[in-house]
XYZ file of N, CA and C in Angstrom:
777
model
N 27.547 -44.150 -143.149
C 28.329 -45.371 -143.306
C 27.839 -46.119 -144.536
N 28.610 -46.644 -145.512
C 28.387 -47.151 -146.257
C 29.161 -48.650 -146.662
N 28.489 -49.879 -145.732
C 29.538 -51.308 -146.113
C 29.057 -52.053 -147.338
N 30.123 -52.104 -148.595
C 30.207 -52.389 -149.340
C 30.197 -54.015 -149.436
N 29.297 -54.662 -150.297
C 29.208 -56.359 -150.633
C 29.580 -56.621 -151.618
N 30.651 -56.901 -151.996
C 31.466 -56.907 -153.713
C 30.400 -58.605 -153.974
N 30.450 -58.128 -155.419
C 29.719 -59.141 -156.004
C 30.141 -60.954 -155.907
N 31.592 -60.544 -156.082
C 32.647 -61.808 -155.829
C 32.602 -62.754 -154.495
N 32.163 -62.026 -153.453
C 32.283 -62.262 -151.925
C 30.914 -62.765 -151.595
N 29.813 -62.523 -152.685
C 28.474 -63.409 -152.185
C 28.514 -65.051 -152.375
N 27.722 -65.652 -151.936
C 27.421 -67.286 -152.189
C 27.348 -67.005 -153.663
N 27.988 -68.581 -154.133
C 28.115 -68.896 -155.574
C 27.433 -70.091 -155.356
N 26.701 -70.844 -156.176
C 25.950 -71.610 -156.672
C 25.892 -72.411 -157.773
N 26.183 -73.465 -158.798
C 25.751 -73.912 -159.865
C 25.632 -74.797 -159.805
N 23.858 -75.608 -160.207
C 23.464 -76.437 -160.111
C 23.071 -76.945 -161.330
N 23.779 -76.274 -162.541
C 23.607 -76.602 -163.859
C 22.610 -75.602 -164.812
N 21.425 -76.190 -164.134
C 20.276 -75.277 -164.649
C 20.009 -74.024 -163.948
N 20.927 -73.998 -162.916
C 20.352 -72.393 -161.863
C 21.713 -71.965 -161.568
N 22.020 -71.012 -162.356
C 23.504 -70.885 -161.385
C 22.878 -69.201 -160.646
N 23.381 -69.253 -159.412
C 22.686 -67.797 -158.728
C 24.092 -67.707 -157.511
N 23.640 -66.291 -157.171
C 24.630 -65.675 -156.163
C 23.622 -64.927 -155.053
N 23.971 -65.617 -153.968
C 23.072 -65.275 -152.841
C 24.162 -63.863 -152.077
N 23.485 -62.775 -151.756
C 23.624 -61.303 -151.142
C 23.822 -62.108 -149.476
N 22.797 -62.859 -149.369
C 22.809 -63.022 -147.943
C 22.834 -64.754 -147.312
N 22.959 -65.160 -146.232
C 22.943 -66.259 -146.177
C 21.533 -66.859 -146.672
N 21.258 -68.422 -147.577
C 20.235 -68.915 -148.347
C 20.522 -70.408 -148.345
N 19.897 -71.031 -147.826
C 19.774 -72.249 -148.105
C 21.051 -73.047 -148.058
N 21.729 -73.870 -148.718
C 23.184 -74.080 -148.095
C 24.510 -73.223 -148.048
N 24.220 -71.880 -148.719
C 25.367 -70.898 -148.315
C 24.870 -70.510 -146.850
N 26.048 -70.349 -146.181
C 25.574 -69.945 -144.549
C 27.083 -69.013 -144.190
N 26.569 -67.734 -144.063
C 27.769 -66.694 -143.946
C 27.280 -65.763 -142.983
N 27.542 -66.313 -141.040
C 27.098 -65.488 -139.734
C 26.970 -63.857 -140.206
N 27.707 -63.840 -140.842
C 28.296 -62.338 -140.821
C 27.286 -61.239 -141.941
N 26.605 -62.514 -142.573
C 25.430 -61.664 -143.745
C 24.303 -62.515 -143.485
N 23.191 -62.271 -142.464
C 21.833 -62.595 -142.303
C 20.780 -62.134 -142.974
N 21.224 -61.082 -143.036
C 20.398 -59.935 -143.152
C 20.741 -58.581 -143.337
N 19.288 -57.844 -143.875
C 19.848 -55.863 -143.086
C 18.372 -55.258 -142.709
N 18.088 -55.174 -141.746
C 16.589 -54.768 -141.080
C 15.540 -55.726 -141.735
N 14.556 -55.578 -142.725
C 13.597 -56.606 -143.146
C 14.417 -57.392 -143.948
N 15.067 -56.843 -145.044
C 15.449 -57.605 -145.919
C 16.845 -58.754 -145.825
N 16.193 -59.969 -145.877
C 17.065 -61.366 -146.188
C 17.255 -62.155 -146.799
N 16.696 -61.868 -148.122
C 17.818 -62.272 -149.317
C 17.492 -61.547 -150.689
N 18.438 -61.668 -151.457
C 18.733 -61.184 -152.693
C 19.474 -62.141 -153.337
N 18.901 -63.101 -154.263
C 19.292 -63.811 -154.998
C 19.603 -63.357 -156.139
N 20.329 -63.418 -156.818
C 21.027 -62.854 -158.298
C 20.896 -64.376 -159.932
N 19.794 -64.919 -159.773
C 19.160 -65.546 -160.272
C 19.481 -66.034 -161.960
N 20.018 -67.060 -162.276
C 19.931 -67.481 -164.300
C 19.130 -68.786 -164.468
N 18.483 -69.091 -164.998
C 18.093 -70.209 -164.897
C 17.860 -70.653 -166.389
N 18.401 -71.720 -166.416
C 18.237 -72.582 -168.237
C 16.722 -72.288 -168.584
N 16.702 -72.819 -170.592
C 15.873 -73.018 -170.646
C 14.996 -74.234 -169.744
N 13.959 -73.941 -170.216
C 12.459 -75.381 -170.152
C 13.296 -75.453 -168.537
N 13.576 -74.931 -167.684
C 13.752 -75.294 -166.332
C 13.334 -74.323 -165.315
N 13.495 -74.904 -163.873
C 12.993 -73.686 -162.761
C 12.742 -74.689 -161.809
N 12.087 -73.989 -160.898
C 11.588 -74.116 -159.513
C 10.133 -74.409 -159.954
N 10.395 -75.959 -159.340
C 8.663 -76.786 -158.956
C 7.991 -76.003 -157.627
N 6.724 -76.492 -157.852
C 5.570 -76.120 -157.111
C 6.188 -77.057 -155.489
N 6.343 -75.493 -154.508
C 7.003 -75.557 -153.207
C 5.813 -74.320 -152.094
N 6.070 -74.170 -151.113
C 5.697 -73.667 -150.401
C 6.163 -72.336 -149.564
N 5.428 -71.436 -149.101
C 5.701 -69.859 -148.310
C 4.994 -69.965 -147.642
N 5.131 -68.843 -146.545
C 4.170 -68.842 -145.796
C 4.996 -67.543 -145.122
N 4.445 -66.770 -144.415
C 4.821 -64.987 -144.008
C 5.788 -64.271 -144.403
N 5.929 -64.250 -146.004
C 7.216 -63.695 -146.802
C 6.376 -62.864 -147.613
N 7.138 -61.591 -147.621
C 6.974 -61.155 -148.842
C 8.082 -60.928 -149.633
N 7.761 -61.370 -151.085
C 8.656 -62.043 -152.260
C 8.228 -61.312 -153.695
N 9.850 -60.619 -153.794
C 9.438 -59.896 -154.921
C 10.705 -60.332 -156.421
N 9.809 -60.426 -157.328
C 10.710 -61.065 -158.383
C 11.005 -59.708 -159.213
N 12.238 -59.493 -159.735
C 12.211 -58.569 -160.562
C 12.924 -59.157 -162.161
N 12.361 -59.174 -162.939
C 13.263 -60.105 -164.261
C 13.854 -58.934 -164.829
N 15.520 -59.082 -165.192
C 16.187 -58.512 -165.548
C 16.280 -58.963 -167.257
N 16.043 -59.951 -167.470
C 16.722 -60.313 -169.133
C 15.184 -61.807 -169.124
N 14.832 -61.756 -170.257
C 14.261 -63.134 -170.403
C 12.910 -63.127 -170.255
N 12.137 -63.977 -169.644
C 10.819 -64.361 -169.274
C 10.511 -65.477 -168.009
N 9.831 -65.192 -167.077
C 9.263 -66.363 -166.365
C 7.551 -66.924 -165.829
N 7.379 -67.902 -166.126
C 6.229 -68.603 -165.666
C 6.058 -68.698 -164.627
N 4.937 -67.690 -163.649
C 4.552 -68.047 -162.196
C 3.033 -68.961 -162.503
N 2.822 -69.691 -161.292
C 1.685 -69.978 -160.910
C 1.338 -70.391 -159.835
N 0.292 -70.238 -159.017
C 0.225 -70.453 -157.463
C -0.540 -71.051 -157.283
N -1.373 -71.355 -155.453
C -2.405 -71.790 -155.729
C -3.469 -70.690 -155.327
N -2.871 -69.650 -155.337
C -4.130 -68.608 -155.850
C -4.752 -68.573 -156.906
N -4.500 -69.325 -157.610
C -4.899 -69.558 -158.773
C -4.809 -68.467 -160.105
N -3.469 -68.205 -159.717
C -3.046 -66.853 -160.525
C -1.904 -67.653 -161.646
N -1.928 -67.459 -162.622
C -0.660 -68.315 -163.912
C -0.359 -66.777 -164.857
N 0.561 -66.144 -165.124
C 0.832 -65.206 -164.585
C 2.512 -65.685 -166.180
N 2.916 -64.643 -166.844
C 4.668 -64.489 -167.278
C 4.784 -63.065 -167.046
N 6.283 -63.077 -166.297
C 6.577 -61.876 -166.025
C 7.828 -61.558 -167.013
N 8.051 -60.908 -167.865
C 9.294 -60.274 -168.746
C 9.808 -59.225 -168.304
N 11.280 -59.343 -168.873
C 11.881 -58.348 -168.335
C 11.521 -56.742 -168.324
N 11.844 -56.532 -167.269
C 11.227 -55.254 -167.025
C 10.050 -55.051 -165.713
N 9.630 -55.896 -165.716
C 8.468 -56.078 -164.473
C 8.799 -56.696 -163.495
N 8.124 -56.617 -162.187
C 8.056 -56.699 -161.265
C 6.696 -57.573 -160.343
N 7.256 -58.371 -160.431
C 5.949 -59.779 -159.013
C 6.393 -59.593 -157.388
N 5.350 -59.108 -156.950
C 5.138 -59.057 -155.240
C 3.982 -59.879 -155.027
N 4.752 -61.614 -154.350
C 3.383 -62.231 -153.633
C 4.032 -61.868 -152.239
N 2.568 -61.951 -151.547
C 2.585 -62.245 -150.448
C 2.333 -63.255 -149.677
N 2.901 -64.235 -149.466
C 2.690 -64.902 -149.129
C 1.855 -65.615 -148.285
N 1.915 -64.637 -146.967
C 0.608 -64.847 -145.705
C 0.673 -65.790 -145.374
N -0.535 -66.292 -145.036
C -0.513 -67.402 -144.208
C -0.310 -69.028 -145.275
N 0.001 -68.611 -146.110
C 0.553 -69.709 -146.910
C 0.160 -70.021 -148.457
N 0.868 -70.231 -149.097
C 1.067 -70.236 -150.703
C 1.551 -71.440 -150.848
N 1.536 -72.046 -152.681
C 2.379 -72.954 -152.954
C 2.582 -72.744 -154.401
N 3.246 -71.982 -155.077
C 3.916 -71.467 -156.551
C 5.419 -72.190 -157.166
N 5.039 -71.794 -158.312
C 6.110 -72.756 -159.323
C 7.166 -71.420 -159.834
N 8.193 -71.703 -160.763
C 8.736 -70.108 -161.177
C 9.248 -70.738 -162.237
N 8.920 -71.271 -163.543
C 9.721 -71.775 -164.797
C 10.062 -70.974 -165.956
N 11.062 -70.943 -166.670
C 11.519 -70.465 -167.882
C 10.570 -71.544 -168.548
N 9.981 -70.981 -169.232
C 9.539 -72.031 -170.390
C 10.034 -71.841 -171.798
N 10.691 -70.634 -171.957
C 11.261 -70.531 -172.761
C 12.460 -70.965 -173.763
N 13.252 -70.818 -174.975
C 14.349 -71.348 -175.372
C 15.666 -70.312 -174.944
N 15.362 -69.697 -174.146
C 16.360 -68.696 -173.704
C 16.725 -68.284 -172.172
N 17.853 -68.182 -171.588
C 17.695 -68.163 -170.210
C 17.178 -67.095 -169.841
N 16.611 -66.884 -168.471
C 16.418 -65.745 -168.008
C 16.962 -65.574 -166.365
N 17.374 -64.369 -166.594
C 17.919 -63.451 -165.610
C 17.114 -63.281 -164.469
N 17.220 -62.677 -163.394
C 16.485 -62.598 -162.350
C 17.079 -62.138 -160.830
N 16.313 -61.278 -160.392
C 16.561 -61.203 -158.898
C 15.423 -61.499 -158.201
N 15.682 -62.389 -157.204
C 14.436 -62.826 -156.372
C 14.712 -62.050 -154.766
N 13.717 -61.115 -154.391
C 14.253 -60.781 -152.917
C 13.296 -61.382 -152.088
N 13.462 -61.106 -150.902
C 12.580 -61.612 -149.637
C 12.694 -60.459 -148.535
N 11.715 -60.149 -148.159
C 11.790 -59.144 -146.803
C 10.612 -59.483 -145.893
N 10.768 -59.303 -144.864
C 9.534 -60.267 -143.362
C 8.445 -58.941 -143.226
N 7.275 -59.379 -143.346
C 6.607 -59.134 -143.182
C 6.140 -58.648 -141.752
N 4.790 -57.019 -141.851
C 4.838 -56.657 -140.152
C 3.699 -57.170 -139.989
N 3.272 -58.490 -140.069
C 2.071 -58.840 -139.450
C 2.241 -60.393 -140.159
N 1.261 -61.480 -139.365
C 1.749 -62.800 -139.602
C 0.337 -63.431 -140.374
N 0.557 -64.021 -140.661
C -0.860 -64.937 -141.399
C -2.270 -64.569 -142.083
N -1.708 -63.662 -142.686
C -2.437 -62.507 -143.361
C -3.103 -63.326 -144.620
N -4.340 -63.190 -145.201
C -4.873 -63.645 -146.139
C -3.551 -63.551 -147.428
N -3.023 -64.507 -148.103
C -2.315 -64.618 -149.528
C -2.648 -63.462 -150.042
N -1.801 -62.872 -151.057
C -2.380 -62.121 -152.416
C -0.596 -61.748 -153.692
N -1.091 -61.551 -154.710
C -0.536 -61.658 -155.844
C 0.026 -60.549 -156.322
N 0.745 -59.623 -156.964
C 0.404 -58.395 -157.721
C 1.910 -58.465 -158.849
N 1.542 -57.079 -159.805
C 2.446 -57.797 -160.907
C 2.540 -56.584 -161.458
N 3.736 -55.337 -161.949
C 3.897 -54.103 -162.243
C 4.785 -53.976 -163.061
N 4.664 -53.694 -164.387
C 4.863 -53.192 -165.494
C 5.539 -51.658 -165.529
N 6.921 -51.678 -165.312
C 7.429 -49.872 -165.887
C 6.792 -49.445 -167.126
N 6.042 -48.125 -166.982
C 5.530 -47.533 -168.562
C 6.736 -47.448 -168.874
N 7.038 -46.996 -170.185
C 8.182 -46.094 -171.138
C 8.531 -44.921 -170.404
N 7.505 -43.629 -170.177
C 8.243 -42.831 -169.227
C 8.588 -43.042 -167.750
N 8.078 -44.372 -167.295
C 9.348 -44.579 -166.295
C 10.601 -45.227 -165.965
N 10.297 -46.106 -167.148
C 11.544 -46.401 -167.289
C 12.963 -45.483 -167.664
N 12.224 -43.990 -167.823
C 13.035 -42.970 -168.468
C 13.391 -42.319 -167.410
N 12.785 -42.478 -166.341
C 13.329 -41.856 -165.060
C 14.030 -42.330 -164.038
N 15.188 -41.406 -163.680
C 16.506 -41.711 -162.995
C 15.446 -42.689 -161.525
N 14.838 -42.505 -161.037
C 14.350 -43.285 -159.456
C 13.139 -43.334 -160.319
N 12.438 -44.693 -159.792
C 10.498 -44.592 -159.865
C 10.548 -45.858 -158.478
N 9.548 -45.221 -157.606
C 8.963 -45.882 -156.738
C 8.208 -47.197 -157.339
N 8.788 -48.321 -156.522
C 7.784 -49.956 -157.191
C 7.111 -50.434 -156.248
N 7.955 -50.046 -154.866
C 7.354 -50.862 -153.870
C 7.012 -50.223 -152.600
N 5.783 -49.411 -152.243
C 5.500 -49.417 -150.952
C 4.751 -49.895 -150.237
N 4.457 -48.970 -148.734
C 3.432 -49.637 -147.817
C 2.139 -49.484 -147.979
N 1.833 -48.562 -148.397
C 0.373 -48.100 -149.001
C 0.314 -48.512 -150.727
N 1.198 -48.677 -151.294
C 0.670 -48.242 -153.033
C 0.687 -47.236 -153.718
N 1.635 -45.951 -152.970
C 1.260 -44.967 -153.390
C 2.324 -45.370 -154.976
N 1.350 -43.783 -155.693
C 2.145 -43.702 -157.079
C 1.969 -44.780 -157.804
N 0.977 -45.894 -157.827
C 1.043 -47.481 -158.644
C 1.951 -47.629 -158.466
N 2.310 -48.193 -157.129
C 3.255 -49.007 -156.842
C 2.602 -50.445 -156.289
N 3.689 -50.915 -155.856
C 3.038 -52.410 -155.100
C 2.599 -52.219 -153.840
N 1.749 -52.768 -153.860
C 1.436 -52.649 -151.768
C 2.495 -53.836 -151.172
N 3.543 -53.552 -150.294
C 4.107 -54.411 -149.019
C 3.373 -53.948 -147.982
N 3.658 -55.565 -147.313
C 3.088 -55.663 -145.660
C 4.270 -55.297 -145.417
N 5.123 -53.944 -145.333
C 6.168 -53.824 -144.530
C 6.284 -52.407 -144.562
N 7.240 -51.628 -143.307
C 7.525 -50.393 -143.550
C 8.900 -50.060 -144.913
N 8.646 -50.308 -146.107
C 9.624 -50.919 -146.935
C 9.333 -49.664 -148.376
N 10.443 -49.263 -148.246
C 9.847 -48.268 -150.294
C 10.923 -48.990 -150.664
N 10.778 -49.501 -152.087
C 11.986 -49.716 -152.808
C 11.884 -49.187 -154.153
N 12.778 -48.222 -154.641
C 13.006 -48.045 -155.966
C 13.487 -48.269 -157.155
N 13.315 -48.011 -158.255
C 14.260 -49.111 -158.984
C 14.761 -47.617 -159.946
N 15.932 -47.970 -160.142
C 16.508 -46.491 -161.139
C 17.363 -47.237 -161.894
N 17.602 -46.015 -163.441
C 19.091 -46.204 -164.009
C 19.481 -45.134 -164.883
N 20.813 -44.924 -165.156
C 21.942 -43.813 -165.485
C 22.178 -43.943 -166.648
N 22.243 -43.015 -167.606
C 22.835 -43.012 -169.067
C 23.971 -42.772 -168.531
N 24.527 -42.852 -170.055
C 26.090 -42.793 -169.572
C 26.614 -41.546 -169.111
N 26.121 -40.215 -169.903
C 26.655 -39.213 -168.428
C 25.492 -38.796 -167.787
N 24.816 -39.612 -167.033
C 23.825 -39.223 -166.328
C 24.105 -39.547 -164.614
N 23.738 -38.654 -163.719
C 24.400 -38.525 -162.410
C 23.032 -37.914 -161.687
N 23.134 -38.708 -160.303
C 21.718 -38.790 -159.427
C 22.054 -38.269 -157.680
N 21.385 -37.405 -157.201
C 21.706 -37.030 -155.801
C 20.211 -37.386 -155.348
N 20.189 -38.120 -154.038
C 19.005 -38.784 -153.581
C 19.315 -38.585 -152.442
N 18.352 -37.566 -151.305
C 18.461 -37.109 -150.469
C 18.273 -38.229 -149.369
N 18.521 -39.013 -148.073
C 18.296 -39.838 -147.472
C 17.807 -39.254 -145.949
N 16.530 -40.281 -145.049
C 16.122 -40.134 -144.452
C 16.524 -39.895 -143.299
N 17.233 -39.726 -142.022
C 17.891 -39.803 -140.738
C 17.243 -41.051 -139.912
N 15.910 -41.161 -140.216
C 15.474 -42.484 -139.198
C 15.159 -43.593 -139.738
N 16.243 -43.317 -141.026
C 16.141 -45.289 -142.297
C 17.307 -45.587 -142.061
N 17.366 -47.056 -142.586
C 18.536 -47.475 -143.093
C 18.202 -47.251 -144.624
N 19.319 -48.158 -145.674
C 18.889 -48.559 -147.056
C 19.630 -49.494 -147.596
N 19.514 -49.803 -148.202
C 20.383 -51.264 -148.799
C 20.362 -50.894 -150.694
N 21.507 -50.712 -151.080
C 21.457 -50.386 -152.715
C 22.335 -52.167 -153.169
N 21.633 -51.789 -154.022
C 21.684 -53.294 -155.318
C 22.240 -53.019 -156.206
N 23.266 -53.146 -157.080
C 23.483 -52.669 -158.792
C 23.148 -53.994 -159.530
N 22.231 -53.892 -160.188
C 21.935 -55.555 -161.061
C 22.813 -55.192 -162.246
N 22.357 -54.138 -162.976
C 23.302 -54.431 -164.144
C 24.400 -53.132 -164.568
N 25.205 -53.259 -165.186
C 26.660 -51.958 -165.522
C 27.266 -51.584 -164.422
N 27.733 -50.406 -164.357
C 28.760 -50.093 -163.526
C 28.363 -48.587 -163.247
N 28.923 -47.901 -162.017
C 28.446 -46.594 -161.630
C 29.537 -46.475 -160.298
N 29.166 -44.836 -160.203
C 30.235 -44.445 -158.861
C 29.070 -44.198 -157.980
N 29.161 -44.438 -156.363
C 28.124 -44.842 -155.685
C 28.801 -43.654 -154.165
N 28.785 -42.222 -153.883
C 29.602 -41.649 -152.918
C 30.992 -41.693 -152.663
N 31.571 -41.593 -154.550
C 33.212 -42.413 -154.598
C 33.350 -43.645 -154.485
N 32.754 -44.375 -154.304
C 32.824 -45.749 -154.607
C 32.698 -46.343 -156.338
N 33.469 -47.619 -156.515
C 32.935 -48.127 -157.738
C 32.135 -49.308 -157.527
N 31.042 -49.085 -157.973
C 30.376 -50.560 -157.849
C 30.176 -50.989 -159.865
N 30.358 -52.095 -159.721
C 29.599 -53.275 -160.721
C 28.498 -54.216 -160.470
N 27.872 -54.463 -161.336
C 26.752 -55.278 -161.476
C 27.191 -56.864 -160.189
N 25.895 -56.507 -159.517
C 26.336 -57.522 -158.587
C 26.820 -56.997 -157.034
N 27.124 -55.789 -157.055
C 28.087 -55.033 -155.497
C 26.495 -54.543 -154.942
N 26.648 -54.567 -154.072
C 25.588 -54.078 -152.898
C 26.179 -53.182 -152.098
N 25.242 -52.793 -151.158
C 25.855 -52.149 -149.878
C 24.813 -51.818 -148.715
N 25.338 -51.515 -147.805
C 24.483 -51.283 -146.487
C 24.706 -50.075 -146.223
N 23.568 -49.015 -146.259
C 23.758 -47.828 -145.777
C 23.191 -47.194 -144.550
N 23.892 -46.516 -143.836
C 22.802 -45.551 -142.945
C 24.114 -44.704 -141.844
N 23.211 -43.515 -141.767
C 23.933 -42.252 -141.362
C 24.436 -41.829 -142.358
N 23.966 -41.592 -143.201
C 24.420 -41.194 -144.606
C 23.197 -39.656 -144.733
N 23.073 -38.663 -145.424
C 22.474 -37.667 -145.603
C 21.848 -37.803 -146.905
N 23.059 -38.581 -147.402
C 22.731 -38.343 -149.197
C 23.742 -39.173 -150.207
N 22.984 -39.492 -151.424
C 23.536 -40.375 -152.170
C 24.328 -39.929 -153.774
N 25.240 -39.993 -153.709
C 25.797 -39.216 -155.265
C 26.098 -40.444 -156.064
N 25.336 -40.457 -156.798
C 25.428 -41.600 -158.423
C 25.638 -40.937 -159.238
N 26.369 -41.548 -160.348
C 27.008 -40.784 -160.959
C 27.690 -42.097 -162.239
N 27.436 -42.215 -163.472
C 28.360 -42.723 -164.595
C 28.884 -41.841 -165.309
N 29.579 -40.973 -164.488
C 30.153 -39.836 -165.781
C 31.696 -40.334 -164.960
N 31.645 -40.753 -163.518
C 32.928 -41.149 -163.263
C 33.826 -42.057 -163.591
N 32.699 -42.592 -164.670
C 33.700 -43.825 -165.325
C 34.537 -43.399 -166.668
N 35.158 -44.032 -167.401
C 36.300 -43.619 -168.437
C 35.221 -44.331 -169.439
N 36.304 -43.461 -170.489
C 35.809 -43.519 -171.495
C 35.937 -45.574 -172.309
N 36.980 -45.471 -171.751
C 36.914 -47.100 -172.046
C 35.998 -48.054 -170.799
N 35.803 -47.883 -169.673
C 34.949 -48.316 -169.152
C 33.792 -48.246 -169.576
N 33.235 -47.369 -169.992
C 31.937 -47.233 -170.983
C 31.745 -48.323 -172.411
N 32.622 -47.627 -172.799
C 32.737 -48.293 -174.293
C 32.608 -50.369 -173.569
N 32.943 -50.563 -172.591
C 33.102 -52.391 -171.972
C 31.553 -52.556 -171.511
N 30.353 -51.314 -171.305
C 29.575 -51.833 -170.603
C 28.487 -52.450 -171.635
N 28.094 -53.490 -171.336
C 26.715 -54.135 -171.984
C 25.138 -53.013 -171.680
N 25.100 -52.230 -173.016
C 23.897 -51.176 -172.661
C 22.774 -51.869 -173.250
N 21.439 -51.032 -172.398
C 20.483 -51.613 -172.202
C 19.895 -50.629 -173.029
N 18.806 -50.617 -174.273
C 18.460 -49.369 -175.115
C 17.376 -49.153 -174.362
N 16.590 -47.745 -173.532
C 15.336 -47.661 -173.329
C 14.513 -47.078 -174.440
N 15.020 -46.067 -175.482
C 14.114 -45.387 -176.414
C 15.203 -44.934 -177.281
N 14.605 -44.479 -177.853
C 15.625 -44.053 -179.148
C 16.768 -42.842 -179.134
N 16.054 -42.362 -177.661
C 17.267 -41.180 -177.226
C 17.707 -41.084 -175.966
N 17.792 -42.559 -174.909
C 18.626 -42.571 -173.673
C 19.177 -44.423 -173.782
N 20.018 -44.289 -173.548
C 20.689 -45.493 -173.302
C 21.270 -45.537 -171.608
N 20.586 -46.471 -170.718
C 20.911 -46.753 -169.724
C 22.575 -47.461 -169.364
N 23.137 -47.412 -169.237
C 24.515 -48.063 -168.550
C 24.768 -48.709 -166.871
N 23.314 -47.994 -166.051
C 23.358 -49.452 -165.116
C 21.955 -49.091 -164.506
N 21.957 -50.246 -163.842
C 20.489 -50.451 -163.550
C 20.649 -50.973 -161.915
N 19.201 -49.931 -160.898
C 19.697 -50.576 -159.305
C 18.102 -50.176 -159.231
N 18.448 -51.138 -157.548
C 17.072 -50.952 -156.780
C 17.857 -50.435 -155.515
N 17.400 -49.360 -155.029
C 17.328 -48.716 -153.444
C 16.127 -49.207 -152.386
N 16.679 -49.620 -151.291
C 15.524 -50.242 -150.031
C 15.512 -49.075 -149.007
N 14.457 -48.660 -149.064
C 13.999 -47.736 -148.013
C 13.763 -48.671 -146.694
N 14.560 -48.760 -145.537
C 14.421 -50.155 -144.553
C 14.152 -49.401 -142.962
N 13.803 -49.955 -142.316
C 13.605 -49.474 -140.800
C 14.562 -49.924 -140.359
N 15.462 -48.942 -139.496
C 16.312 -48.829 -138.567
C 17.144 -50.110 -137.849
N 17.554 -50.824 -138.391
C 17.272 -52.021 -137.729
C 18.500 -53.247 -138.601
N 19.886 -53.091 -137.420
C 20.756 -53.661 -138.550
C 20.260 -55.022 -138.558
N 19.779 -55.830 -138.068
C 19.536 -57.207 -137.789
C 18.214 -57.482 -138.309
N 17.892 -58.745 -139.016
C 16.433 -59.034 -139.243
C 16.014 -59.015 -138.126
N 14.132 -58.777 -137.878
C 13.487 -58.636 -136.645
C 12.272 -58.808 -137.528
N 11.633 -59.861 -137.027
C 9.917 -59.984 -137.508
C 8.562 -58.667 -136.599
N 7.908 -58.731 -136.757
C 6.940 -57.691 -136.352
C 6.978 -56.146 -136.137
């Protein structure tokens, strides 16, 4: 099964300096029908002006992962970690038993952003920080593991039963990703366009998967003028990406559930 979240149909937002699109219900968007999908409950789709952001606020049993798509941002906590993450990298705090961090552009340019959240399997766990950099050859590869439960591969450690990957497609480049029988998964497209098991998704479409065997990605299904419309991302001097996603490896579990 695969239920599709068109980009259009999430919470819209603009507060001037932040305009964002919430995946799931967040703060004053409230939509019964999108809580959640097993750990993960929210996916913010994030812009924020220059010289602006999010003041120094509070967490406490979240784990919170920033991924910057375009731009630069200023973390600082009171772990006493001060910290810019640019595009391309990846911030997993954990929150634990409680944090209090800032998230500013300080820059003259906006930056892009997805902020997720997924619940943690254990409660009030000592704080901690971490912060992951794609080399060049992984950014060259169709899937690279960012986020698991152990760390394997330099990845991030989550307090959760949680892998998430982050991939992307040249333009005729096409991906089969074998899937687990006792997961769910949740796919993201942040940026371009791609065919997703015959589906079209654009930057922004999600989906909820499970009972699925296997995943066929694919940008060769797009036209030649669909290509020629997409905003490409250069990785090296001999692949040009055309879209960019994260896959959630999730436990069984259509509903959020803590522990």
């Amino acid at each position: 099964m695969i239920k599709v979240r068109l980009a259009e149909d999430r919470g819209h937002v603009d507060h001037g300096w932040l305009k964002a699109a919430h995946t799931f219900s967040f703060a004053r968007y409230y939509e019964p029908t999108e809580m959640g999908f097993s750990d993960l409950i929210v996916i913010n789709d994030d812009r924020i002006a220059p010289h602006r952001g999010f003041g120094a606020h509070p967490h406490d049993n979240m784990e919170i992962l920033t991924y910057v798509l375009e731009g630069e941002l200023t973390h600082q906590d009171s772990m006493g970690n001060s910290e810019t993450i640019k595009a391309g990298e990846i911030q997993l705090m954990s929150a634990g038993s409680g944090v209090v961090h800032s998230e500013k552009n300080g820059s003259d340019h906006p930056v892009h952003l997805l902020q997720i959240w997924l619940l943690p399997n254990e409660a009030n766990t000592p704080p901690r920080y971490q912060q992951l950099e794609l080399l060049d050859n992984q950014k060259q590869n169709p899937l690279t593991l960012i986020v698991s439960p152990n760390g394997e591969d330099q990845s991030l450690q989550i307090r959760q039963e949680t892998r998430i990957y982050a991939g992307g497609l040249t333009a005729t480049g096409s991906l089969d990703i074998p899937l687990k029988e006792d997961r769910f998964y949740y796919f993201h497209l942040a940026k371009g366009e791609l065919s997703l098991n015959g589906h079209r998704f654009k930057a922004g479409d999600g989906a909820r998967i499970y009972d699925e065997t296997q995943l066929m990605l694919s940008a060769t299904g797009l036209s030649a003028t669909d290509l020629s419309a997409i905003e490409t991302t250069s990785l090296d001097s001999d692949k040009t990406v055309v879209a960019e996603f994260l896959l959630f490896e999730l436990r069984p579990y259509h509903e959020p559930r803590r522990g």
